[in-house]
Short mmCIF file of C-alpha atoms and ligand atoms in Angstrom, two decimals:
data_model
loop_
_atom_site.label_atom_id
_atom_site.label_comp_id
_atom_site.label_asym_id
_atom_site.label_seq_id
_atom_site.Cartn_x
_atom_site.Cartn_y
_atom_site.Cartn_z
CA UNK A 1039 -7.15 1.14 30.97
CA UNK A 1040 -8.63 -0.29 27.76
CA UNK A 1041 -6.73 -3.36 26.77
CA UNK A 1042 -6.24 -3.92 23.07
CA UNK A 1043 -4.70 -6.73 21.07
CA UNK A 1044 -3.50 -5.91 17.41
CA UNK A 1045 -3.12 -8.97 15.43
CA UNK A 1046 -0.53 -8.45 12.60
CA UNK A 1047 2.52 -6.22 12.49
CA UNK A 1048 2.30 -5.04 8.92
CA UNK A 1049 1.91 -1.28 8.23
CA UNK A 1050 -1.69 -1.19 9.43
CA UNK A 1051 -0.99 -2.95 12.79
CA UNK A 1052 2.13 -1.04 13.39
CA UNK A 1053 0.37 2.33 12.71
CA UNK A 1054 -2.39 1.42 15.06
CA UNK A 1055 0.17 0.43 17.76
CA UNK A 1056 2.21 3.67 17.33
CA UNK A 1057 -0.85 5.87 17.43
CA UNK A 1058 -2.38 4.06 20.49
CA UNK A 1059 0.86 4.25 22.35
CA UNK A 1060 1.33 7.81 21.52
CA UNK A 1061 -2.10 8.63 22.91
CA UNK A 1062 -1.63 6.62 26.12
CA UNK A 1063 -3.15 3.29 25.44
CA UNK A 1064 -0.47 0.61 25.36
CA UNK A 1065 -1.60 -2.33 23.24
CA UNK A 1066 -0.33 -5.96 22.74
CA UNK A 1067 0.84 -6.61 19.15
CA UNK A 1068 1.51 -10.05 17.74
CA UNK A 1069 2.62 -11.44 14.40
CA UNK A 1070 2.68 -15.05 13.27
CA UNK A 1071 5.98 -14.58 11.35
CA UNK A 1072 9.28 -15.25 13.20
CA UNK A 1073 10.75 -11.82 12.44
CA UNK A 1074 10.13 -8.83 10.41
CA UNK A 1075 9.69 -9.65 6.74
CA UNK A 1076 12.53 -9.20 4.18
CA UNK A 1077 10.01 -9.24 1.38
CA UNK A 1078 8.59 -6.02 0.09
CA UNK A 1079 5.22 -5.47 -1.51
CA UNK A 1080 4.29 -1.76 -1.22
CA UNK A 1081 6.73 0.86 -2.22
CA UNK A 1082 4.93 4.23 -2.50
CA UNK A 1083 4.33 6.24 0.68
CA UNK A 1084 1.96 9.09 0.13
CA UNK A 1085 2.17 12.44 1.93
CA UNK A 1086 -0.91 11.66 4.05
CA UNK A 1087 0.84 8.53 5.49
CA UNK A 1088 4.01 10.54 6.22
CA UNK A 1089 1.80 13.06 7.97
CA UNK A 1090 0.24 10.36 10.20
CA UNK A 1091 3.44 8.67 10.90
CA UNK A 1092 5.30 11.99 11.65
CA UNK A 1093 3.05 12.23 14.80
CA UNK A 1094 5.46 9.50 16.23
CA UNK A 1095 8.48 10.68 14.48
CA UNK A 1096 8.54 7.87 11.92
CA UNK A 1097 7.81 10.07 8.87
CA UNK A 1098 11.07 11.93 8.96
CA UNK A 1099 13.01 8.48 9.09
CA UNK A 1100 10.98 7.56 5.84
CA UNK A 1101 11.80 10.69 4.07
CA UNK A 1102 15.54 10.29 5.03
CA UNK A 1103 15.83 6.76 3.92
CA UNK A 1104 13.41 6.70 1.08
CA UNK A 1105 13.70 7.97 -2.52
CA UNK A 1106 11.83 11.19 -3.23
CA UNK A 1107 9.77 10.82 -6.40
CA UNK A 1108 10.53 13.95 -8.49
CA UNK A 1109 9.49 13.00 -11.97
CA UNK A 1110 6.87 10.83 -13.79
CA UNK A 1111 7.33 9.68 -17.25
CA UNK A 1112 4.79 7.57 -19.18
CA UNK A 1113 5.37 6.07 -22.56
CA UNK A 1114 3.79 3.85 -25.04
CA UNK A 1115 6.48 1.66 -26.43
CA UNK A 1116 9.29 4.24 -27.27
CA UNK A 1117 6.90 7.12 -27.73
CA UNK A 1118 6.70 9.53 -24.66
CA UNK A 1119 3.15 10.40 -23.70
CA UNK A 1120 3.72 12.37 -20.62
CA UNK A 1121 6.90 13.63 -18.87
CA UNK A 1122 6.36 15.87 -15.87
CA UNK A 1123 8.58 17.32 -13.16
CA UNK A 1124 6.83 16.61 -9.87
CA UNK A 1125 9.30 18.59 -7.83
CA UNK A 1126 8.09 21.76 -9.43
CA UNK A 1127 4.38 20.87 -9.34
CA UNK A 1128 4.15 19.64 -5.67
CA UNK A 1129 4.97 21.42 -2.47
CA UNK A 1130 7.54 19.92 -0.12
CA UNK A 1131 4.93 18.49 2.19
CA UNK A 1132 3.14 16.84 -0.81
CA UNK A 1133 6.07 14.69 -1.78
CA UNK A 1134 5.76 10.90 -2.54
CA UNK A 1135 8.43 8.72 -1.08
CA UNK A 1136 9.51 5.34 -2.44
CA UNK A 1137 10.80 2.77 0.08
CA UNK A 1138 10.67 -1.05 0.22
CA UNK A 1139 7.82 -1.98 2.64
CA UNK A 1140 10.07 -4.23 4.73
CA UNK A 1141 12.28 -1.07 5.51
CA UNK A 1142 9.15 0.88 6.27
CA UNK A 1143 7.95 -1.76 8.65
CA UNK A 1144 11.42 -1.99 10.38
CA UNK A 1145 11.50 1.76 10.87
CA UNK A 1146 8.05 1.72 12.33
CA UNK A 1147 8.75 -1.16 14.71
CA UNK A 1148 11.91 0.42 15.94
CA UNK A 1149 10.15 3.53 16.78
CA UNK A 1150 7.39 1.44 18.59
CA UNK A 1151 10.16 -0.29 20.50
CA UNK A 1152 11.63 3.14 21.52
CA UNK A 1153 8.19 3.96 22.89
CA UNK A 1154 8.22 0.77 25.10
CA UNK A 1155 6.20 -1.60 22.99
CA UNK A 1156 7.75 -4.61 21.18
CA UNK A 1157 6.02 -6.77 18.61
CA UNK A 1158 5.66 -10.45 19.82
CA UNK A 1159 6.77 -12.22 16.71
CA UNK A 1160 6.07 -16.07 16.21
CA UNK A 1161 2.82 -15.67 17.88
CA UNK A 1162 0.00 -16.75 15.73
CA UNK A 1163 -3.65 -16.17 16.47
CA UNK A 1164 -5.78 -19.18 15.65
CA UNK A 1165 -9.20 -17.92 16.67
CA UNK A 1166 -11.14 -15.06 18.18
CA UNK A 1167 -14.60 -15.25 19.78
CA UNK A 1168 -16.36 -12.06 20.52
CA UNK A 1169 -19.30 -10.89 22.61
CA UNK A 1170 -20.62 -7.31 22.91
CA UNK A 1171 -18.27 -6.44 25.75
CA UNK A 1172 -15.00 -8.45 25.11
CA UNK A 1173 -13.12 -10.69 22.75
CA UNK A 1174 -11.24 -13.75 23.68
CA UNK A 1175 -8.24 -14.83 21.56
CA UNK A 1176 -6.75 -18.26 21.20
CA UNK A 1177 -3.09 -18.50 20.17
CA UNK A 1178 -1.32 -21.27 18.35
CA UNK A 1179 0.20 -22.54 21.66
CA UNK A 1180 -3.23 -23.15 23.01
CA UNK A 1181 -3.30 -20.25 25.48
CA UNK A 1182 -6.12 -17.72 25.58
CA UNK A 1183 -6.61 -14.10 26.59
CA UNK A 1184 -9.57 -11.75 26.83
CA UNK A 1185 -9.31 -8.26 25.54
CA UNK A 1186 -11.58 -5.12 25.50
CA UNK A 1187 -10.89 -4.88 21.76
CA UNK A 1188 -9.16 -6.90 19.09
CA UNK A 1189 -7.87 -5.34 15.96
CA UNK A 1190 -7.70 -7.56 13.01
CA UNK A 1191 -4.80 -6.20 10.91
CA UNK A 1192 -3.79 -9.70 9.68
CA UNK A 1193 -3.93 -9.13 5.99
CA UNK A 1194 -5.95 -10.59 3.16
CA UNK A 1195 -6.19 -14.04 4.64
CA UNK A 1196 -7.36 -12.60 7.97
CA UNK A 1197 -7.90 -15.38 10.72
CA UNK A 1198 -9.61 -12.63 12.89
CA UNK A 1199 -12.19 -11.83 10.13
CA UNK A 1200 -12.93 -15.52 9.40
CA UNK A 1201 -13.25 -16.41 13.05
CA UNK A 1202 -16.05 -13.86 13.58
CA UNK A 1203 -17.63 -14.85 10.30
CA UNK A 1204 -17.47 -11.63 8.36
CA UNK A 1205 -17.66 -12.17 4.60
CA UNK A 1206 -15.04 -10.91 2.37
CA UNK A 1207 -16.90 -10.14 -0.81
CA UNK A 1208 -15.48 -9.50 -4.30
CA UNK A 1209 -13.54 -11.27 -7.12
CA UNK A 1210 -10.15 -12.37 -8.15
CA UNK A 1211 -8.69 -11.55 -11.65
CA UNK A 1212 -7.63 -14.23 -14.01
CA UNK A 1213 -4.28 -12.84 -15.12
CA UNK A 1214 -1.01 -13.14 -13.26
CA UNK A 1215 0.99 -9.95 -12.57
CA UNK A 1216 4.63 -9.91 -11.72
CA UNK A 1217 7.23 -7.98 -9.74
CA UNK A 1218 11.00 -7.90 -9.66
CA UNK A 1219 13.34 -6.08 -7.39
CA UNK A 1220 16.84 -5.57 -8.93
CA UNK A 1221 20.11 -4.07 -8.05
CA UNK A 1222 21.50 -1.91 -10.86
CA UNK A 1223 25.05 -0.97 -11.62
CA UNK A 1224 24.70 2.80 -10.90
CA UNK A 1225 22.00 5.14 -10.00
CA UNK A 1226 19.62 5.00 -12.86
CA UNK A 1227 16.47 7.03 -13.31
CA UNK A 1228 16.71 8.31 -9.84
CA UNK A 1229 13.64 9.80 -8.45
CA UNK A 1230 11.55 8.88 -11.68
CA UNK A 1231 8.51 6.75 -11.82
CA UNK A 1232 8.70 5.27 -15.44
CA UNK A 1233 5.64 3.64 -16.78
CA UNK A 1234 4.97 1.97 -20.11
CA UNK A 1235 1.79 0.93 -21.84
CA UNK A 1236 2.79 -2.19 -23.81
CA UNK A 1237 1.33 -4.43 -26.43
CA UNK A 1238 -0.29 -7.14 -24.28
CA UNK A 1239 0.32 -10.78 -23.83
CA UNK A 1240 -3.26 -11.40 -23.72
CA UNK A 1241 -6.12 -9.75 -25.63
CA UNK A 1242 -5.46 -6.69 -23.53
CA UNK A 1243 -2.62 -4.31 -23.48
CA UNK A 1244 -0.11 -4.56 -20.63
CA UNK A 1245 1.31 -1.99 -18.30
CA UNK A 1246 4.76 -1.86 -16.56
CA UNK A 1247 5.99 0.54 -13.89
CA UNK A 1248 9.57 1.03 -12.80
CA UNK A 1249 10.26 2.74 -9.45
CA UNK A 1250 13.58 3.43 -7.69
CA UNK A 1251 13.37 2.13 -4.15
CA UNK A 1252 17.06 2.77 -3.07
CA UNK A 1253 19.92 4.38 -4.77
CA UNK A 1254 20.83 1.40 -6.76
CA UNK A 1255 17.71 -0.71 -6.45
CA UNK A 1256 14.69 -0.66 -8.69
CA UNK A 1257 11.13 -2.24 -8.47
CA UNK A 1258 9.47 -3.34 -11.54
CA UNK A 1259 5.76 -4.29 -11.49
CA UNK A 1260 3.67 -5.26 -14.42
CA UNK A 1261 0.56 -6.90 -15.70
CA UNK A 1262 2.75 -9.47 -17.55
CA UNK A 1263 3.98 -12.66 -15.99
CA UNK A 1264 7.67 -11.54 -16.16
CA UNK A 1265 8.36 -7.89 -15.44
CA UNK A 1266 12.10 -8.10 -16.14
CA UNK A 1267 11.58 -9.67 -19.57
CA UNK A 1268 8.83 -7.15 -20.46
CA UNK A 1269 10.91 -4.08 -19.67
CA UNK A 1270 11.43 -2.11 -22.92
CA UNK A 1271 14.88 -0.80 -21.94
CA UNK A 1272 18.24 -2.34 -21.01
CA UNK A 1273 19.33 -2.12 -17.47
CA UNK A 1274 22.79 -2.94 -16.19
CA UNK A 1275 21.43 -5.51 -13.68
CA UNK A 1276 23.89 -6.52 -10.95
CA UNK A 1277 21.59 -8.71 -8.90
CA UNK A 1278 18.07 -9.86 -9.00
CA UNK A 1279 16.91 -9.58 -5.37
CA UNK A 1280 13.49 -10.89 -5.87
CA UNK A 1281 10.98 -12.04 -8.49
CA UNK A 1282 7.50 -13.21 -8.14
CA UNK A 1283 3.96 -13.36 -9.52
CA UNK A 1284 0.74 -12.52 -7.97
CA UNK A 1285 -3.05 -12.47 -8.65
CA UNK A 1286 -5.25 -9.39 -7.98
CA UNK A 1287 -8.12 -9.69 -5.67
CA UNK A 1288 -10.69 -7.00 -5.37
CA UNK A 1289 -12.53 -7.62 -2.06
CA UNK A 1290 -13.96 -5.87 0.89
CA UNK A 1291 -15.28 -7.08 4.27
CA UNK A 1292 -18.97 -6.72 4.66
CA UNK A 1293 -18.59 -5.33 8.15
CA UNK A 1294 -15.61 -3.62 9.72
CA UNK A 1295 -16.76 -4.05 13.32
CA UNK A 1296 -18.43 -6.99 14.95
CA UNK A 1297 -18.90 -7.09 18.71
CA UNK A 1298 -15.42 -6.17 19.97
CA UNK A 1299 -13.51 -7.00 16.71
CA UNK A 1300 -12.33 -4.22 14.37
CA UNK A 1301 -10.86 -4.93 10.92
CA UNK A 1302 -8.34 -2.74 9.30
CA UNK A 1303 -5.94 -2.63 6.21
CA UNK A 1304 -5.97 -5.68 3.93
CA UNK A 1305 -8.16 -7.57 6.37
CA UNK A 1306 -10.91 -5.22 5.51
CA UNK A 1307 -10.15 -4.33 1.80
CA UNK A 1308 -7.87 -5.37 -1.04
CA UNK A 1309 -7.43 -4.11 -4.57
CA UNK A 1310 -5.00 -3.84 -7.39
CA UNK A 1311 -1.55 -2.23 -6.69
CA UNK A 1312 -2.13 0.35 -9.50
CA UNK A 1313 -1.69 3.76 -7.94
CA UNK A 1314 0.00 2.34 -4.89
CA UNK A 1315 -2.83 2.99 -2.48
CA UNK A 1316 -3.24 -0.18 -0.33
CA UNK A 1317 -0.58 0.24 2.35
CA UNK A 1318 -1.54 3.99 2.50
CA UNK A 1319 -5.24 3.09 3.12
CA UNK A 1320 -4.22 0.67 5.81
CA UNK A 1321 -1.96 3.41 7.53
CA UNK A 1322 -5.00 5.73 7.60
CA UNK A 1323 -7.28 2.95 8.96
CA UNK A 1324 -4.71 2.41 11.76
CA UNK A 1325 -4.76 5.98 12.74
CA UNK A 1326 -8.59 6.14 12.65
CA UNK A 1327 -8.89 3.05 14.86
CA UNK A 1328 -6.50 4.42 17.36
CA UNK A 1329 -8.42 7.77 17.53
CA UNK A 1330 -11.69 6.01 17.80
CA UNK A 1331 -10.46 3.88 20.74
CA UNK A 1332 -8.91 6.81 22.41
CA UNK A 1333 -12.03 9.04 22.16
CA UNK A 1334 -14.54 6.26 22.59
CA UNK A 1335 -16.13 6.67 19.09
CA UNK A 1336 -15.54 3.20 17.66
CA UNK A 1337 -19.17 3.22 16.37
CA UNK A 1338 -18.16 5.97 13.81
CA UNK A 1339 -15.11 3.93 12.45
CA UNK A 1340 -17.00 1.83 9.77
CA UNK A 1341 -19.01 4.76 8.57
CA UNK A 1342 -15.77 6.83 7.95
CA UNK A 1343 -13.50 4.08 6.68
CA UNK A 1344 -15.66 1.81 4.50
CA UNK A 1345 -16.91 4.46 2.01
CA UNK A 1346 -13.31 5.72 1.65
CA UNK A 1347 -12.04 2.28 0.88
CA UNK A 1348 -14.93 1.62 -1.53
CA UNK A 1349 -14.00 4.93 -3.44
CA UNK A 1350 -10.28 3.89 -3.56
CA UNK A 1351 -11.14 0.47 -4.76
CA UNK A 1352 -13.33 1.89 -7.60
CA UNK A 1353 -10.70 4.35 -8.59
CA UNK A 1354 -7.83 1.81 -8.78
CA UNK A 1355 -10.02 -0.63 -10.71
CA UNK A 1356 -10.98 2.06 -13.14
CA UNK A 1357 -7.34 2.98 -13.60
CA UNK A 1358 -6.23 -0.70 -14.04
CA UNK A 1359 -8.96 -1.15 -16.71
CA UNK A 1360 -7.94 1.94 -18.55
CA UNK A 1361 -4.25 1.15 -18.74
CA UNK A 1362 -4.76 -2.35 -19.78
CA UNK A 1363 -7.52 -1.81 -22.18
CA UNK A 1364 -7.30 -2.75 -25.84
CA UNK A 1365 -10.17 -0.67 -26.95
CA UNK A 1366 -9.12 1.75 -29.61
CA UNK A 1367 -11.30 4.53 -28.29
CA UNK A 1368 -9.76 4.21 -24.86
CA UNK A 1369 -6.21 4.19 -26.30
CA UNK A 1370 -6.99 7.23 -28.35
CA UNK A 1371 -8.46 8.85 -25.27
CA UNK A 1372 -5.24 8.05 -23.24
CA UNK A 1373 -3.22 9.90 -26.09
CA UNK A 1374 -5.46 12.91 -26.06
CA UNK A 1375 -5.60 13.22 -22.23
CA UNK A 1376 -1.84 12.81 -21.78
CA UNK A 1377 -1.28 15.33 -24.67
CA UNK A 1378 -3.50 17.83 -22.75
CA UNK A 1379 -1.84 17.21 -19.53
CA UNK A 1380 1.69 17.67 -21.13
CA UNK A 1381 0.71 20.92 -22.63
CA UNK A 1382 -1.10 22.61 -19.68
CA UNK A 1383 0.51 23.56 -16.37
CA UNK A 1384 -2.88 23.59 -14.64
CA UNK A 1385 -3.66 19.93 -15.70
CA UNK A 1386 -0.10 18.86 -14.83
CA UNK A 1387 -0.60 20.24 -11.26
CA UNK A 1388 -4.04 18.48 -11.01
CA UNK A 1389 -2.54 15.23 -12.24
CA UNK A 1390 0.49 15.48 -9.83
CA UNK A 1391 -1.88 16.25 -6.80
CA UNK A 1392 -4.08 13.29 -7.67
CA UNK A 1393 -1.00 11.04 -7.94
CA UNK A 1394 0.05 12.12 -4.32
CA UNK A 1395 -3.38 12.12 -2.79
CA UNK A 1396 -5.19 9.19 -1.17
C1 LIG B 1335 3.04 -6.61 -5.57
C2 LIG B 1335 2.33 -5.57 -4.63
C3 LIG B 1335 2.66 -4.21 -4.75
C4 LIG B 1335 2.06 -3.35 -3.88
N1 LIG B 1335 2.50 -1.93 -3.90
C5 LIG B 1335 1.89 -1.16 -3.11
C6 LIG B 1335 2.35 0.36 -3.12
O1 LIG B 1335 3.26 0.69 -3.81
N2 LIG B 1335 1.68 1.13 -2.32
C7 LIG B 1335 0.70 0.76 -1.42
O2 LIG B 1335 0.14 1.60 -0.72
N3 LIG B 1335 0.24 -0.53 -1.37
C8 LIG B 1335 0.75 -1.46 -2.17
N4 LIG B 1335 0.52 -2.81 -2.20
C9 LIG B 1335 -0.50 -3.25 -1.15
C10 LIG B 1335 0.16 -3.25 0.35
O3 LIG B 1335 1.23 -4.22 0.22
C11 LIG B 1335 -0.96 -3.77 1.33
O4 LIG B 1335 -2.05 -3.04 1.24
C12 LIG B 1335 -0.29 -3.73 2.66
O5 LIG B 1335 0.68 -4.54 2.98
C13 LIG B 1335 -1.35 -3.98 3.67
O6 LIG B 1335 -0.83 -3.92 5.05
P1 LIG B 1335 -1.47 -4.65 6.20
O7 LIG B 1335 -0.76 -4.28 7.38
O8 LIG B 1335 -2.92 -4.37 6.20
O9 LIG B 1335 -1.44 -6.18 5.87
P2 LIG B 1335 -0.04 -7.16 5.74
O10 LIG B 1335 1.08 -6.30 5.19
O11 LIG B 1335 -0.43 -8.29 4.83
O12 LIG B 1335 0.41 -7.62 7.19
C14 LIG B 1335 -0.46 -8.48 7.86
C15 LIG B 1335 0.45 -9.21 8.98
O13 LIG B 1335 -0.43 -10.04 9.75
C16 LIG B 1335 0.40 -11.20 10.03
N5 LIG B 1335 -0.59 -12.31 10.34
C17 LIG B 1335 -1.34 -12.86 9.41
N6 LIG B 1335 -2.10 -13.79 10.02
C18 LIG B 1335 -1.82 -13.80 11.35
C19 LIG B 1335 -2.30 -14.49 12.40
N7 LIG B 1335 -3.27 -15.49 12.31
N8 LIG B 1335 -1.78 -14.24 13.67
C20 LIG B 1335 -0.83 -13.29 13.84
N9 LIG B 1335 -0.28 -12.49 12.81
C21 LIG B 1335 -0.81 -12.84 11.60
C22 LIG B 1335 1.22 -11.41 8.84
O14 LIG B 1335 2.32 -12.24 9.15
C23 LIG B 1335 1.61 -9.98 8.47
O15 LIG B 1335 2.75 -9.52 9.10
C24 LIG B 1335 1.03 -3.68 -3.02
C25 LIG B 1335 0.65 -5.06 -2.97
C26 LIG B 1335 1.25 -5.97 -3.78
C27 LIG B 1335 0.84 -7.49 -3.80
#
């Protein structure tokens, strides 16, 4: 049987492992961290990801535990620009679910365990050397093992990618963005994505998004350095679970395959969290790799996945620039477009479908 190592048990690596196992190839999967993460980055799970993860029964768990997004409300300051009822615009199978990434990962790894495969935590890969027929991996304890294929799902700072000298071209933005996860006193804005276009800290405008991720827990993410301070409404905050800042990189691996190494997820591409696409793209990569390995069509993987990532990266960058632009023409354009969407059922439906589509 083909022997495969998956490096990284984030959403990408776990999807690859679930899909391979389901189709009869039992992989090794390792992660450098000691246990599943308690920190969450991604929150939005798109219908396509749920469809993929439902092949192994995880999708239903995500729907049960997550918050179904039923409404989207965009404002500029106090003025409402767009307020739409997604529950009426999207079919049941098109729903977007919000759930903290760490919970998503736990549900995925539990399902993997029930299928007989456990993630080996505290197992760091320090290098990979590849030929045309195999790849040899060195672990932090000095041991080595040779595999038919190694999947680098080890994130933005991928050791696998660097070991085989694949360049990760792109750029990093100057400004700092921030996130905050807060517990609120009672269920507030349940099921609603609230977004604000704000007057900027810099020469640009800023954007802030508030998403419910549990009954009494809310995620704030913004292009300001302090999401909680920038929030233009008062929340009855009971506990601040997490705050942090981050910088946005927009990068893509020059090659997705080299010898017997395949890259996927953030190891292959990274971009801004606007639109909540990154994790979903990685989940789709994971499914594509598993199918390619099972059907012996690995040579088609890069041709299918790289253009898709390029398209998503362009789209998210365009959206990021639009919502943070200070250009009066663009601001006026946003008013006009949101007014048109608000007043047309057809455009509302189109907007909702784009929101839910990868
Ligand atoms: C603030 C923020 C908000 C976001 N929101 C969204 C969202 O709403 N929706 C969305 O789709 N995306 C979102 N994203 C993007 C999303 O989080 C990532 O795209 C996603 O986590 C990528 O998954 P991955 O499995 O490829 O990589 P990761 O999640 O980074 O997982 C990589 C794993 O590899 C392990 N690893 C690393 N190096 C080694 C090594 N040498 N040996 C062994 N293991 C190793 C790490 O410990 C880690 O567990 C957001 C990102 C940020 C920063």
